[in-house]
PDB file of C-alpha atoms in Angstrom:
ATOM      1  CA  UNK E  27      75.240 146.423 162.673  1.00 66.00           C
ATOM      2  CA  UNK E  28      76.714 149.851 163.465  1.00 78.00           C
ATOM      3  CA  UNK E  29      79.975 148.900 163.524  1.00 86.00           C
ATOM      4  CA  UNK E  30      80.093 147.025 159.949  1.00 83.00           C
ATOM      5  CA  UNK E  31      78.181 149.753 158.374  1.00 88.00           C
ATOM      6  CA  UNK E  32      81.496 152.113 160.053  1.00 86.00           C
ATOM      7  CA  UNK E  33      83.893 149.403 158.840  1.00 88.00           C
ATOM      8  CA  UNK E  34      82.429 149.156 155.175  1.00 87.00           C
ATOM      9  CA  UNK E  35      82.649 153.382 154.886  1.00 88.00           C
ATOM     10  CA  UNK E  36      86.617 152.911 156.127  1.00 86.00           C
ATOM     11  CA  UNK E  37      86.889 150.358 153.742  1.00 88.00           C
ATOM     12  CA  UNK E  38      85.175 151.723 150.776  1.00 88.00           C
ATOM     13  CA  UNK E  39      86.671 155.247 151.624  1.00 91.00           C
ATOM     14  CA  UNK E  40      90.472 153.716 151.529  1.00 90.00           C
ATOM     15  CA  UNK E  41      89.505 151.949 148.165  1.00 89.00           C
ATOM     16  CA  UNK E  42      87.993 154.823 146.751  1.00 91.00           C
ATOM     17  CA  UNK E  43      91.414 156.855 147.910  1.00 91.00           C
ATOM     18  CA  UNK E  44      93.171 154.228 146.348  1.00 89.00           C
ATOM     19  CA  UNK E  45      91.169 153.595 143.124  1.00 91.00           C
ATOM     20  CA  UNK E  46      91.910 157.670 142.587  1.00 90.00           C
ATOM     21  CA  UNK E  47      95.981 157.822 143.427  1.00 90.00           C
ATOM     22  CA  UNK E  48      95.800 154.997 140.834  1.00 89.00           C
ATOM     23  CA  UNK E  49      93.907 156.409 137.933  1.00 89.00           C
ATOM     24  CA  UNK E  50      96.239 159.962 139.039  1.00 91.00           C
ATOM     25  CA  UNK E  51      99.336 157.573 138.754  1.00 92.00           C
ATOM     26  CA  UNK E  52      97.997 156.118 135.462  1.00 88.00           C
ATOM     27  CA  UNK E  53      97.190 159.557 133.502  1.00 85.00           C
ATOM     28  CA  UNK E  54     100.288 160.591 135.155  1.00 88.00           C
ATOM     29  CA  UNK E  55     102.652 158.070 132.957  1.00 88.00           C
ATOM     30  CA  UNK E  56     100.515 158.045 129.708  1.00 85.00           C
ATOM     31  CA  UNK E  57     101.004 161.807 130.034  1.00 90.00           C
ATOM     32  CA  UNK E  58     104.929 161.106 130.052  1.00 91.00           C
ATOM     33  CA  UNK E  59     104.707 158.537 127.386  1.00 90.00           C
ATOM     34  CA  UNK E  60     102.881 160.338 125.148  1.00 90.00           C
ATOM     35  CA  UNK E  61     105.423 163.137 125.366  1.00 93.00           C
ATOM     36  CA  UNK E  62     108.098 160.268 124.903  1.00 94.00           C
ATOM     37  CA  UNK E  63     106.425 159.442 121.833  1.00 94.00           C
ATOM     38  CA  UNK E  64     106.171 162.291 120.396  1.00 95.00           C
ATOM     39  CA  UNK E  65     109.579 163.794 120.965  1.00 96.00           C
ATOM     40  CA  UNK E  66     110.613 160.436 119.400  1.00 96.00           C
ATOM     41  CA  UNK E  67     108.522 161.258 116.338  1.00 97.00           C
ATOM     42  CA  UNK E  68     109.953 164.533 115.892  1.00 97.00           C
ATOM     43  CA  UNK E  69     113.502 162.972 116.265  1.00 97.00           C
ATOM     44  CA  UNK E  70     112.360 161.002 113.193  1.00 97.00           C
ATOM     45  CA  UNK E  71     110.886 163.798 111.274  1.00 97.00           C
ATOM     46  CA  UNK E  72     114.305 165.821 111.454  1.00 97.00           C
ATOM     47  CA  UNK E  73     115.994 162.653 110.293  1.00 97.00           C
ATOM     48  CA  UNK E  74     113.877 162.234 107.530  1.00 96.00           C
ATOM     49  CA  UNK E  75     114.173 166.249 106.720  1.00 96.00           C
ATOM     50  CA  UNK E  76     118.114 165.047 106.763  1.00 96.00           C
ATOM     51  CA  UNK E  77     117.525 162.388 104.658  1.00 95.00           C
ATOM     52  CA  UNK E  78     115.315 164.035 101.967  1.00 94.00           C
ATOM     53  CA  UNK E  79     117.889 167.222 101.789  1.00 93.00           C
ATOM     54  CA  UNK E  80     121.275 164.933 101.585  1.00 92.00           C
ATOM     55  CA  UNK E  81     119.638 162.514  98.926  1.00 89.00           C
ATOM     56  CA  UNK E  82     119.873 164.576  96.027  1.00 84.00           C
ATOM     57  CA  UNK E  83     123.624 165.656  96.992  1.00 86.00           C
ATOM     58  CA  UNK E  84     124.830 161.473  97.051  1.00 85.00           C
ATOM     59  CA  UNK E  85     123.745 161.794  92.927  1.00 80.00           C
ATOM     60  CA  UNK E  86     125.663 164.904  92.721  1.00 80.00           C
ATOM     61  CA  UNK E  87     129.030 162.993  94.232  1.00 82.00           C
ATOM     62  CA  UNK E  88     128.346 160.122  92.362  1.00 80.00           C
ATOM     63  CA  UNK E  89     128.626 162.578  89.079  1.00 78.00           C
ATOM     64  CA  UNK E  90     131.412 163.655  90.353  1.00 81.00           C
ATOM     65  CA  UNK E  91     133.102 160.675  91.436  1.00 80.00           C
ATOM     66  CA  UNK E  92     132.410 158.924  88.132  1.00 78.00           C
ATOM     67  CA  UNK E  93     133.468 162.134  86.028  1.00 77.00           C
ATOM     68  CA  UNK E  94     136.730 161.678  87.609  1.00 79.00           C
ATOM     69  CA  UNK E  95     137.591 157.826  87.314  1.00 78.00           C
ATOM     70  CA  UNK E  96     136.628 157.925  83.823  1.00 75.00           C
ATOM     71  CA  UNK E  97     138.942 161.070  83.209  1.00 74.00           C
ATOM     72  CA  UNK E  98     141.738 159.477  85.060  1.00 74.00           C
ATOM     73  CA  UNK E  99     140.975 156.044  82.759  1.00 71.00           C
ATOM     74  CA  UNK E 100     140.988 158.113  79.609  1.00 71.00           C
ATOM     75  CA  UNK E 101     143.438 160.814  80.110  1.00 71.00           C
ATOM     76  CA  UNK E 102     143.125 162.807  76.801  1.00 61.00           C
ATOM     77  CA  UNK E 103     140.482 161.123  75.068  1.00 67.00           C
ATOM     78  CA  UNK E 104     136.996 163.072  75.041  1.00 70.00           C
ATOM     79  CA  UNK E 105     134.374 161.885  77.662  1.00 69.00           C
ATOM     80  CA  UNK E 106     130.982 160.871  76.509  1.00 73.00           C
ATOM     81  CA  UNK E 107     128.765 163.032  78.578  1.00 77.00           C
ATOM     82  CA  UNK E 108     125.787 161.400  77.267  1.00 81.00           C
ATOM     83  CA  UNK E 109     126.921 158.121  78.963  1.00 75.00           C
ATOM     84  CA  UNK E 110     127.775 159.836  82.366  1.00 75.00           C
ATOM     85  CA  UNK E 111     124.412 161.478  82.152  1.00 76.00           C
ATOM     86  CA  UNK E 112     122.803 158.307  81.775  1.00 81.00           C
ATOM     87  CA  UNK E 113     124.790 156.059  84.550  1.00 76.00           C
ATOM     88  CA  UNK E 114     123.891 159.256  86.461  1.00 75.00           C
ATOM     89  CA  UNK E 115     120.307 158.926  86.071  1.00 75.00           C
ATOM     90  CA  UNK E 116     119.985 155.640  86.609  1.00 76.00           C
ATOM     91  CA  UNK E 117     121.822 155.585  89.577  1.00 77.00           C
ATOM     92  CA  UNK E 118     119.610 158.294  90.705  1.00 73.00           C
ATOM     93  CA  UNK E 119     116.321 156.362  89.876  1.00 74.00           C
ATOM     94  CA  UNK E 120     118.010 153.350  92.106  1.00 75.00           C
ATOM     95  CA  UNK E 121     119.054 155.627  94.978  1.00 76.00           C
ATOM     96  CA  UNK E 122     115.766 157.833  95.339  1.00 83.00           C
ATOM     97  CA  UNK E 123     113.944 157.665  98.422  1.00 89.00           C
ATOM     98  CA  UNK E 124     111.455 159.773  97.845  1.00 88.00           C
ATOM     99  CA  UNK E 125     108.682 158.332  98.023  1.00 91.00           C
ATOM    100  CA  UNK E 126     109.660 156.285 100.705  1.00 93.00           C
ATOM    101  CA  UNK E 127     109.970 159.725 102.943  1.00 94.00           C
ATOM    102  CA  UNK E 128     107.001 160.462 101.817  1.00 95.00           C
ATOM    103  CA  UNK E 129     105.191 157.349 103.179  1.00 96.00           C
ATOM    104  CA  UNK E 130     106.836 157.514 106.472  1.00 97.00           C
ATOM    105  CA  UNK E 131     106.336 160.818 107.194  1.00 96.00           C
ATOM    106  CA  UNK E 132     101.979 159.857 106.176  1.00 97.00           C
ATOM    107  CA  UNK E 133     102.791 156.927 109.022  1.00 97.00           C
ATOM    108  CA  UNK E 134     104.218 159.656 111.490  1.00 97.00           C
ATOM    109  CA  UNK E 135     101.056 161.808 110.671  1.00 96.00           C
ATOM    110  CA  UNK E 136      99.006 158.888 111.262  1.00 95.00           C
ATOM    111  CA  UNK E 137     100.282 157.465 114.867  1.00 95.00           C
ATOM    112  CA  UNK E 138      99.915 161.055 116.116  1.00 94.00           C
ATOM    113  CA  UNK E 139      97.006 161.678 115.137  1.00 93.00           C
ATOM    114  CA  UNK E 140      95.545 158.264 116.696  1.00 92.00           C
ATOM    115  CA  UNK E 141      97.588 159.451 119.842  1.00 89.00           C
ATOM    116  CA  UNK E 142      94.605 161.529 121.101  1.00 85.00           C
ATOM    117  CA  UNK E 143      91.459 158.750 119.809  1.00 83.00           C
ATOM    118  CA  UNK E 144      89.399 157.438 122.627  1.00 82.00           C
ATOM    119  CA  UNK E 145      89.309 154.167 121.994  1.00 85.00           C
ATOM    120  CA  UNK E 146      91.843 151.236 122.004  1.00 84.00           C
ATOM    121  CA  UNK E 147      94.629 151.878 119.154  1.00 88.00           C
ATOM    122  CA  UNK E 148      97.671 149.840 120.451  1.00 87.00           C
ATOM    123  CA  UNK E 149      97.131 147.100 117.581  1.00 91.00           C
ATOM    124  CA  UNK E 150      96.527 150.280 115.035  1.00 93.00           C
ATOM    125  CA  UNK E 151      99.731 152.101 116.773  1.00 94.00           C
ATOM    126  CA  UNK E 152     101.641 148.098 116.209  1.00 94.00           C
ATOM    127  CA  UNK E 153     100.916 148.251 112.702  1.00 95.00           C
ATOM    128  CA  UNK E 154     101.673 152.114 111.937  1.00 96.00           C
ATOM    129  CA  UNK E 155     105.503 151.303 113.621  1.00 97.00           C
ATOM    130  CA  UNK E 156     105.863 147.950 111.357  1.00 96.00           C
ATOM    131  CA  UNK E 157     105.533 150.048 108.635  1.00 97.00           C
ATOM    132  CA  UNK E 158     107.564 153.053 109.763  1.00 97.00           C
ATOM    133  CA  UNK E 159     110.453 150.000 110.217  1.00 97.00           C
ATOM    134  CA  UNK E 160     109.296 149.250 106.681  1.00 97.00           C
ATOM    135  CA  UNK E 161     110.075 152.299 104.957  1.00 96.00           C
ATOM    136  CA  UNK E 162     113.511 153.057 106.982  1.00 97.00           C
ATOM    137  CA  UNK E 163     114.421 149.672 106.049  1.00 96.00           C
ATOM    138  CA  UNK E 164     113.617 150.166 102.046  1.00 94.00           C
ATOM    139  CA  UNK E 165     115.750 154.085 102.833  1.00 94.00           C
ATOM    140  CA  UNK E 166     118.561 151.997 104.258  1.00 92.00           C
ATOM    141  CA  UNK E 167     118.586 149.389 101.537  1.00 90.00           C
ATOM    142  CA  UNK E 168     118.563 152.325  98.746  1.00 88.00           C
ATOM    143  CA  UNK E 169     121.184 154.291 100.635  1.00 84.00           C
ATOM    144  CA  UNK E 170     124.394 154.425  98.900  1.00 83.00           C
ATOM    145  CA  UNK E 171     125.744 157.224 101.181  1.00 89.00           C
ATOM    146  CA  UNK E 172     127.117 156.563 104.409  1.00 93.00           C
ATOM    147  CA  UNK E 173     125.531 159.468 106.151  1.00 94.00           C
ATOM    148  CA  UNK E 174     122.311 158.423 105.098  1.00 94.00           C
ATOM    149  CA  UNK E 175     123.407 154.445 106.377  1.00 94.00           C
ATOM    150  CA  UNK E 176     124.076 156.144 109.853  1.00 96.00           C
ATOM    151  CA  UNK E 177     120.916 158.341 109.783  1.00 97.00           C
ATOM    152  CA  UNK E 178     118.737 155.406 108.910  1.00 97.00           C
ATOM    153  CA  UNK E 179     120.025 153.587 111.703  1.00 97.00           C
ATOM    154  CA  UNK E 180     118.862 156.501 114.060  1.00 97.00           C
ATOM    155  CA  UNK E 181     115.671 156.200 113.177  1.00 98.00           C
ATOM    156  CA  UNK E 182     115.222 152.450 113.438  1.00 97.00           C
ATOM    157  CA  UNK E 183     116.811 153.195 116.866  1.00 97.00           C
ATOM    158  CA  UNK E 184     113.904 155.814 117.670  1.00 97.00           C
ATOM    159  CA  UNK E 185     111.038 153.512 115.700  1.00 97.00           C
ATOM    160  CA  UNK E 186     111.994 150.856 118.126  1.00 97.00           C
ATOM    161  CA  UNK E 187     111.523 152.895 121.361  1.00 96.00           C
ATOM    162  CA  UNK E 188     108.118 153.940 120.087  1.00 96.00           C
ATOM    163  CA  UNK E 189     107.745 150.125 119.637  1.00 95.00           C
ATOM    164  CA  UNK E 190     108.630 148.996 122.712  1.00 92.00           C
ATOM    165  CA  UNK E 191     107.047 152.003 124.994  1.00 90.00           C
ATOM    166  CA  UNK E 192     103.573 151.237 123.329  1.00 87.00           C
ATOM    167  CA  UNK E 193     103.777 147.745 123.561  1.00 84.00           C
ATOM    168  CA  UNK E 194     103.658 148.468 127.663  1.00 75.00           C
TER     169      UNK E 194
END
């Protein structure tokens, strides 16, 4: 009896040794994956910060650029600046992405603050990146400058990272 009570302590000492490298291990890479995340989140915020500064300057060009043809078309008849205000602001009120910054930015907010809950979140982490995607999709869709096109596309880049590291 001696010698399986000495063979159950080696074994049970071993496990327990193992059992604790594990759960180091573990804590170990969520510690680097939630570090991963979140410099991936701030890579989105400053893309966003981009994206909300350079908005209002694509109306600005469009002005511009529109100012110009019709000049060019009418030579040295008078422009209606009434009309080029108006084309303006409706192409101003189809470009804005406001709102849209807005909500993703509420989404960022959101997974990082689940980041540090107790309990499970990866389903409640899924459905915050869908809708990150979302809202960079409606951005890209209402982008009319290509800055913005390329910008959007580096944060579906980063949103899809985040996707893939927390569906591991």
């Amino acid at each position: 009896m001696a010698e399986d009570e000495v063979i159950l302590n080696a074994v049970l000492t071993v496990a327990e040794e193992a059992l604790n490298n594990f759960i180091e291990m573990r804590t170990a890479e969520g510690e680097r994956l939630l570090n991963d995340v979140k410099s991936r989140l701030k890579f989105i915020l400053e893309k966003v910060e981009f994206i909300e500064k350079r908005s209002p300057e694509t109306v600005n060009i469009y002005k511009n650029r529109i100012e110009q043809k019709v000049k060019e078309l009418l030579e040295d008849t008078t422009i209606d600046e009434q009309r080029i205000l108006t084309e303006v602001a409706i192409f101003a009120d189809k470009v804005a992405v406001a709102e849209e910054t807005v909500r993703l930015r509420s989404h960022i907010q959101q997974f990082e603050s689940l980041l540090t809950d107790e309990q499970p979140v990866g389903r409640k982490l899924d459905f915050i990146v869908q809708e990150m995607n979302r809202e960079a999709n409606t951005i890209g869709s209402k982008a009319q400058d290509i800055e913005i096109a390329h910008t959007v596309v580096d944060i579906k880049s980063e949103i899809e990272k985040i996707r893939e590291q927390i569906q591991n």
